[in-house]
């Protein structure tokens, strides 16, 4: 029995069960329960119970019954392990293992060793886990089961990376590389190993690509725990690249995959790493809430790596909250776990955190010693991300405390020395955006030593980094997430339609009735033509061709832009994807080209050597069918289906394939038109975005020019007076009155320069508010009155300080199943907008928030103010990104744009606005139950 199976194999067993009764169900029940153990653990356990009852009443030989019982015990043991019941899992596993050994079932022994390894790892005993994996490989090798050998050794290689990256790559790098072909079940582990190694090298961009492949392979073969791990690691690598939006998307995907399972390690790990991403974007309260939940979930697994991660993130959170004693305790506990597991990444992180805390606890000697050890550990592992973090802590220690200079220092002081080392290391991280605060630290230190030119250059670099990280990426990600959500929703609907259509196809095939066949083809046509992506059309056509026809080879050819050739854009042969190839339309013997030239179907029931041109890498088939793809008078390409036996395609099969070709032609034509439309839209959006960004930067430059220019003028005047004073000192002498006059002028200049630079600093702080981001998108049931009251309560200090009022008229019985975080962001944006735009400085304004339920399952929410209203010429632009009438006065131009996207996409509602000189009113028409949304399917490394 294979260790992992594809989804289509499970579908075959499910279909077989429908017509089976009694003991005849066992041959399908047993593999189905085994391969559902992670896909659907609860159902797997139920099927195990049915199997045990059937076995008890069966007449199978005793040895065979014992072997099957042991396999069923293994299913029960794995579901117990996944549920966090490690002791119960071991109790179920041990007798099964003994039975396998007694019967000489080496595959069963290998699977038992695999489960023992993971139980040991979750206990924190990684040495025993490694030994069990070696025993698994040996058992599998004894029966030439190469797939199990590969799975065991890929897992061994993965854990070796955590212990010693250099040795692991030397030992396993050639054994597992991207140039080798592996079964899908093995690919999940192989790309997990390769992705982890890339992450440890801080090659985060490559790591994301590898982990996505691991994620897809794991889902396809039912390795759900591996898929959750891969999704988390994708998010972590995006976090390391400062793309927190993408990180949270993948973290949410991991949570969505883990929560239905109830597995504490997977759920806890997803919560822990989501909390860390929340901490990095400044959402400390949300991070603390998630960590509390994670630690509670992980209570049964104190030896797991996830528990150590939670300690690490608790320490980082305490540092952000300036609770240094708590941070020190958390990192010391983490070091104990890291040393026990002998994993260098944790050892470096734990020491870096301790050094940071000790620095602020005024224990600089200990802090420096521990920080140097953290740097050394990160350098040994070539973990550039941890290396940068440790160097920055060293810089901080020297900034706060007077300590001896390090050996080989080339900068003016130790702080600058370590900051520049951090910059050098960070430059080696592919795709990494240097954080603005690193440049700020350099600027501060240069200013402290009087090197204002370098300080100014660092300040410019910091501003550029923040603008890149926040302004551009936040806007791009907001648009990308919206498109991504729409694409994933369409993909989910398409998958649902495909499953329904496949069910209908099986029914039609069994009944052999023409009416069912026509109905099936109609459903398929509807599904295929709903896709607006060529790749999705190819996949849907392939799925239905394989289900309906004897198709050993299936390919799609499309006419190239020059109209002289056709190229194979999709092809499958016996489950293997075919590479692309190009054929001249004038080729005399190429049937795909000939059917296009002649605009007719070509069917060859018995293929001879002269009847077909064999494309490179393909096999000669016995029968072949070619049909042109025609829309109106235009020929798009051709589709071909071929079989290994002669006369494979009768009249009925040709009719079905002809119909699929007609639907495919329409769908591909629509997809191409949609692609051209999206390209045009993207170009327009990019042009408008660049124009808005240019206007914003012009405003920034204008606002900053006055205070900085004045300060420069005063400084140059003071420099001139200083030179005059120096010349008098060196010449005839200096009178007391002249010195007094100079001191008075210097004092006045000092005050003016400080006033100008303070004004410039305030303006910079205002501009930093452009990238406002609220990332909480957790769905739950909530009371509208309560959530609205909580949001407004957080804003009341600003409202009262400005001498304004807010009135609430919300029924206390409106319950919503939606997203309270994004809804709160919309209301907060309305309040901020009113405070900034609606009221004059001396005007005491009134804002009102009301709600009613005029129709079933909907709520109407209005937010109004009695301010000055919105100018008529601005009404059409208020929801545009970056549009604001308060540039340089606190307006980001993003608040209403973000609100519009939240309301119309995430909340599934509509937003409208009315305005007059007497005030403005925003109206939200929302469903009480928000629509379902599908997440993406898409260094500190989660393992």
mmCIF file of N, CA, C and O in Angstrom, residues 800-855:
data_model
loop_
_atom_site.group_PDB
_atom_site.id
_atom_site.type_symbol
_atom_site.label_atom_id
_atom_site.label_comp_id
_atom_site.label_asym_id
_atom_site.label_seq_id
_atom_site.Cartn_x
_atom_site.Cartn_y
_atom_site.Cartn_z
ATOM 1 N N UNK A 800 -13.094 64.650 21.348
ATOM 2 C CA UNK A 800 -13.305 65.635 22.423
ATOM 3 C C UNK A 800 -12.275 66.757 22.356
ATOM 4 O O UNK A 800 -12.604 67.924 22.576
ATOM 5 N N UNK A 801 -11.023 66.377 22.053
ATOM 6 C CA UNK A 801 -9.972 67.407 21.985
ATOM 7 C C UNK A 801 -10.272 68.451 20.921
ATOM 8 O O UNK A 801 -9.878 69.613 21.044
ATOM 9 N N UNK A 802 -10.967 68.032 19.862
ATOM 10 C CA UNK A 802 -11.319 68.968 18.795
ATOM 11 C C UNK A 802 -12.673 69.642 19.039
ATOM 12 O O UNK A 802 -13.182 70.346 18.162
ATOM 13 N N UNK A 803 -13.269 69.393 20.228
ATOM 14 C CA UNK A 803 -14.543 70.033 20.609
ATOM 15 C C UNK A 803 -15.692 69.579 19.710
ATOM 16 O O UNK A 803 -16.574 70.374 19.362
ATOM 17 N N UNK A 804 -15.671 68.260 19.324
ATOM 18 C CA UNK A 804 -16.756 67.716 18.520
ATOM 19 C C UNK A 804 -17.504 66.647 19.322
ATOM 20 O O UNK A 804 -17.075 66.231 20.393
ATOM 21 N N UNK A 805 -18.647 66.204 18.755
ATOM 22 C CA UNK A 805 -19.463 65.181 19.408
ATOM 23 C C UNK A 805 -19.813 64.078 18.396
ATOM 24 O O UNK A 805 -19.881 64.323 17.197
ATOM 25 N N UNK A 806 -20.045 62.857 18.937
ATOM 26 C CA UNK A 806 -20.554 61.744 18.136
ATOM 27 C C UNK A 806 -21.789 61.175 18.829
ATOM 28 O O UNK A 806 -21.750 60.900 20.034
ATOM 29 N N UNK A 807 -22.852 61.018 18.070
ATOM 30 C CA UNK A 807 -24.074 60.412 18.584
ATOM 31 C C UNK A 807 -24.291 59.070 17.904
ATOM 32 O O UNK A 807 -24.119 58.944 16.695
ATOM 33 N N UNK A 808 -24.685 58.058 18.695
ATOM 34 C CA UNK A 808 -24.950 56.728 18.179
ATOM 35 C C UNK A 808 -26.435 56.419 18.267
ATOM 36 O O UNK A 808 -27.063 56.640 19.323
ATOM 37 N N UNK A 809 -27.001 55.937 17.191
ATOM 38 C CA UNK A 809 -28.382 55.482 17.176
ATOM 39 C C UNK A 809 -28.387 54.096 16.542
ATOM 40 O O UNK A 809 -28.737 53.926 15.379
ATOM 41 N N UNK A 810 -27.956 53.099 17.322
ATOM 42 C CA UNK A 810 -27.806 51.744 16.825
ATOM 43 C C UNK A 810 -28.623 50.786 17.684
ATOM 44 O O UNK A 810 -28.432 50.743 18.909
ATOM 45 N N UNK A 811 -29.536 50.024 17.097
ATOM 46 C CA UNK A 811 -30.245 49.003 17.887
ATOM 47 C C UNK A 811 -29.248 48.006 18.453
ATOM 48 O O UNK A 811 -28.220 47.727 17.840
ATOM 49 N N UNK A 812 -29.543 47.503 19.628
ATOM 50 C CA UNK A 812 -28.592 46.580 20.265
ATOM 51 C C UNK A 812 -28.873 45.124 19.930
ATOM 52 O O UNK A 812 -28.321 44.222 20.550
ATOM 53 N N UNK A 813 -29.742 44.877 18.939
ATOM 54 C CA UNK A 813 -30.098 43.486 18.613
ATOM 55 C C UNK A 813 -29.702 43.097 17.198
ATOM 56 O O UNK A 813 -30.183 42.100 16.657
ATOM 57 N N UNK A 814 -28.821 43.880 16.538
ATOM 58 C CA UNK A 814 -28.380 43.543 15.179
ATOM 59 C C UNK A 814 -27.117 42.690 15.283
ATOM 60 O O UNK A 814 -26.069 43.162 15.725
ATOM 61 N N UNK A 815 -27.234 41.427 14.876
ATOM 62 C CA UNK A 815 -26.100 40.508 14.901
ATOM 63 C C UNK A 815 -25.607 40.285 13.482
ATOM 64 O O UNK A 815 -26.409 40.106 12.550
ATOM 65 N N UNK A 816 -24.297 40.276 13.300
ATOM 66 C CA UNK A 816 -23.702 40.088 11.971
ATOM 67 C C UNK A 816 -22.690 38.949 12.009
ATOM 68 O O UNK A 816 -22.014 38.735 13.025
ATOM 69 N N UNK A 817 -22.639 38.196 10.914
ATOM 70 C CA UNK A 817 -21.589 37.198 10.703
ATOM 71 C C UNK A 817 -20.688 37.772 9.619
ATOM 72 O O UNK A 817 -20.909 37.583 8.437
ATOM 73 N N UNK A 818 -19.660 38.494 10.031
ATOM 74 C CA UNK A 818 -18.878 39.265 9.072
ATOM 75 C C UNK A 818 -17.477 39.492 9.631
ATOM 76 O O UNK A 818 -16.977 38.681 10.409
ATOM 77 N N UNK A 819 -16.882 40.623 9.272
ATOM 78 C CA UNK A 819 -15.488 40.913 9.620
ATOM 79 C C UNK A 819 -15.448 42.194 10.451
ATOM 80 O O UNK A 819 -15.429 43.307 9.902
ATOM 81 N N UNK A 820 -15.452 42.090 11.791
ATOM 82 C CA UNK A 820 -15.516 43.291 12.626
ATOM 83 C C UNK A 820 -14.302 44.201 12.484
ATOM 84 O O UNK A 820 -14.425 45.414 12.584
ATOM 85 N N UNK A 821 -13.104 43.612 12.252
ATOM 86 C CA UNK A 821 -11.910 44.449 12.103
ATOM 87 C C UNK A 821 -12.001 45.393 10.919
ATOM 88 O O UNK A 821 -11.883 46.614 11.059
ATOM 89 N N UNK A 822 -12.207 44.873 9.705
ATOM 90 C CA UNK A 822 -12.363 45.758 8.553
ATOM 91 C C UNK A 822 -13.550 46.714 8.674
ATOM 92 O O UNK A 822 -13.460 47.870 8.258
ATOM 93 N N UNK A 823 -14.661 46.256 9.259
ATOM 94 C CA UNK A 823 -15.794 47.170 9.461
ATOM 95 C C UNK A 823 -15.380 48.328 10.372
ATOM 96 O O UNK A 823 -15.664 49.497 10.093
ATOM 97 N N UNK A 824 -14.653 48.017 11.446
ATOM 98 C CA UNK A 824 -14.182 49.069 12.341
ATOM 99 C C UNK A 824 -13.243 50.031 11.647
ATOM 100 O O UNK A 824 -13.246 51.234 11.926
ATOM 101 N N UNK A 825 -12.426 49.506 10.721
ATOM 102 C CA UNK A 825 -11.523 50.389 9.977
ATOM 103 C C UNK A 825 -12.316 51.377 9.129
ATOM 104 O O UNK A 825 -11.961 52.547 9.019
ATOM 105 N N UNK A 826 -13.418 50.910 8.519
ATOM 106 C CA UNK A 826 -14.245 51.801 7.704
ATOM 107 C C UNK A 826 -14.804 52.938 8.560
ATOM 108 O O UNK A 826 -14.743 54.115 8.191
ATOM 109 N N UNK A 827 -15.367 52.588 9.732
ATOM 110 C CA UNK A 827 -15.944 53.621 10.607
ATOM 111 C C UNK A 827 -14.857 54.581 11.085
ATOM 112 O O UNK A 827 -15.039 55.803 11.112
ATOM 113 N N UNK A 828 -13.684 54.041 11.455
ATOM 114 C CA UNK A 828 -12.587 54.903 11.889
ATOM 115 C C UNK A 828 -12.149 55.848 10.765
ATOM 116 O O UNK A 828 -11.845 57.023 11.005
ATOM 117 N N UNK A 829 -12.136 55.350 9.535
ATOM 118 C CA UNK A 829 -11.776 56.208 8.403
ATOM 119 C C UNK A 829 -12.792 57.331 8.216
ATOM 120 O O UNK A 829 -12.435 58.463 7.894
ATOM 121 N N UNK A 830 -14.084 57.028 8.414
ATOM 122 C CA UNK A 830 -15.113 58.061 8.307
ATOM 123 C C UNK A 830 -14.880 59.158 9.351
ATOM 124 O O UNK A 830 -14.981 60.356 9.052
ATOM 125 N N UNK A 831 -14.577 58.726 10.590
ATOM 126 C CA UNK A 831 -14.370 59.703 11.667
ATOM 127 C C UNK A 831 -13.135 60.551 11.373
ATOM 128 O O UNK A 831 -13.167 61.792 11.493
ATOM 129 N N UNK A 832 -12.038 59.898 10.984
ATOM 130 C CA UNK A 832 -10.822 60.655 10.648
ATOM 131 C C UNK A 832 -11.075 61.633 9.509
ATOM 132 O O UNK A 832 -10.586 62.768 9.513
ATOM 133 N N UNK A 833 -11.842 61.181 8.532
ATOM 134 C CA UNK A 833 -12.142 62.037 7.379
ATOM 135 C C UNK A 833 -12.923 63.270 7.811
ATOM 136 O O UNK A 833 -12.663 64.394 7.367
ATOM 137 N N UNK A 834 -13.908 63.065 8.707
ATOM 138 C CA UNK A 834 -14.702 64.193 9.186
ATOM 139 C C UNK A 834 -13.849 65.155 10.011
ATOM 140 O O UNK A 834 -13.945 66.383 9.863
ATOM 141 N N UNK A 835 -12.997 64.612 10.896
ATOM 142 C CA UNK A 835 -12.154 65.468 11.728
ATOM 143 C C UNK A 835 -11.204 66.305 10.871
ATOM 144 O O UNK A 835 -10.927 67.465 11.187
ATOM 145 N N UNK A 836 -10.716 65.729 9.792
ATOM 146 C CA UNK A 836 -9.733 66.409 8.971
ATOM 147 C C UNK A 836 -10.367 67.392 7.994
ATOM 148 O O UNK A 836 -9.824 68.464 7.745
ATOM 149 N N UNK A 837 -11.514 67.039 7.425
ATOM 150 C CA UNK A 837 -12.055 67.801 6.306
ATOM 151 C C UNK A 837 -13.341 68.571 6.617
ATOM 152 O O UNK A 837 -13.599 69.596 5.980
ATOM 153 N N UNK A 838 -14.163 68.050 7.539
ATOM 154 C CA UNK A 838 -15.526 68.584 7.633
ATOM 155 C C UNK A 838 -15.612 69.884 8.421
ATOM 156 O O UNK A 838 -16.408 70.778 8.084
ATOM 157 N N UNK A 839 -14.825 70.026 9.472
ATOM 158 C CA UNK A 839 -15.037 71.118 10.426
ATOM 159 C C UNK A 839 -13.877 72.105 10.416
ATOM 160 O O UNK A 839 -12.719 71.727 10.243
ATOM 161 N N UNK A 840 -14.218 73.381 10.645
ATOM 162 C CA UNK A 840 -13.203 74.404 10.823
ATOM 163 C C UNK A 840 -12.575 74.309 12.195
ATOM 164 O O UNK A 840 -13.032 73.560 13.068
ATOM 165 N N UNK A 841 -11.527 75.082 12.401
ATOM 166 C CA UNK A 841 -10.780 74.962 13.659
ATOM 167 C C UNK A 841 -11.615 75.344 14.878
ATOM 168 O O UNK A 841 -11.498 74.753 15.932
ATOM 169 N N UNK A 842 -12.446 76.362 14.738
ATOM 170 C CA UNK A 842 -13.216 76.842 15.887
ATOM 171 C C UNK A 842 -14.623 76.267 15.898
ATOM 172 O O UNK A 842 -15.432 76.620 16.744
ATOM 173 N N UNK A 843 -14.946 75.409 14.949
ATOM 174 C CA UNK A 843 -16.299 74.908 14.808
ATOM 175 C C UNK A 843 -16.485 73.638 15.626
ATOM 176 O O UNK A 843 -15.718 72.688 15.504
ATOM 177 N N UNK A 844 -17.500 73.609 16.470
ATOM 178 C CA UNK A 844 -17.853 72.412 17.215
ATOM 179 C C UNK A 844 -18.800 71.570 16.388
ATOM 180 O O UNK A 844 -19.963 71.946 16.174
ATOM 181 N N UNK A 845 -18.356 70.438 15.893
ATOM 182 C CA UNK A 845 -19.148 69.664 14.945
ATOM 183 C C UNK A 845 -19.869 68.498 15.597
ATOM 184 O O UNK A 845 -19.572 68.078 16.719
ATOM 185 N N UNK A 846 -20.842 67.960 14.851
ATOM 186 C CA UNK A 846 -21.631 66.820 15.310
ATOM 187 C C UNK A 846 -21.559 65.722 14.255
ATOM 188 O O UNK A 846 -21.793 65.959 13.078
ATOM 189 N N UNK A 847 -21.223 64.479 14.690
ATOM 190 C CA UNK A 847 -21.241 63.308 13.821
ATOM 191 C C UNK A 847 -22.262 62.318 14.350
ATOM 192 O O UNK A 847 -22.440 62.199 15.572
ATOM 193 N N UNK A 848 -22.931 61.613 13.450
ATOM 194 C CA UNK A 848 -23.951 60.638 13.857
ATOM 195 C C UNK A 848 -23.692 59.302 13.142
ATOM 196 O O UNK A 848 -23.398 59.287 11.953
ATOM 197 N N UNK A 849 -23.819 58.221 13.889
ATOM 198 C CA UNK A 849 -23.741 56.872 13.337
ATOM 199 C C UNK A 849 -25.054 56.170 13.628
ATOM 200 O O UNK A 849 -25.430 56.000 14.795
ATOM 201 N N UNK A 850 -25.766 55.771 12.590
ATOM 202 C CA UNK A 850 -27.078 55.157 12.741
ATOM 203 C C UNK A 850 -27.107 53.829 11.986
ATOM 204 O O UNK A 850 -26.350 53.624 11.051
ATOM 205 N N UNK A 851 -28.042 52.953 12.375
ATOM 206 C CA UNK A 851 -28.224 51.679 11.683
ATOM 207 C C UNK A 851 -29.673 51.253 11.768
ATOM 208 O O UNK A 851 -30.365 51.533 12.759
ATOM 209 N N UNK A 852 -30.129 50.575 10.734
ATOM 210 C CA UNK A 852 -31.475 50.008 10.702
ATOM 211 C C UNK A 852 -31.455 48.807 9.778
ATOM 212 O O UNK A 852 -30.536 48.640 8.977
ATOM 213 N N UNK A 853 -32.486 47.962 9.897
ATOM 214 C CA UNK A 853 -32.598 46.765 9.061
ATOM 215 C C UNK A 853 -33.867 46.874 8.221
ATOM 216 O O UNK A 853 -34.912 46.322 8.583
ATOM 217 N N UNK A 854 -33.794 47.568 7.086
ATOM 218 C CA UNK A 854 -34.991 47.780 6.275
ATOM 219 C C UNK A 854 -35.472 46.522 5.556
ATOM 220 O O UNK A 854 -36.618 46.452 5.143
ATOM 221 N N UNK A 855 -34.587 45.546 5.345
ATOM 222 C CA UNK A 855 -34.959 44.317 4.657
ATOM 223 C C UNK A 855 -34.309 43.142 5.380
ATOM 224 O O UNK A 855 -33.337 43.314 6.115
#
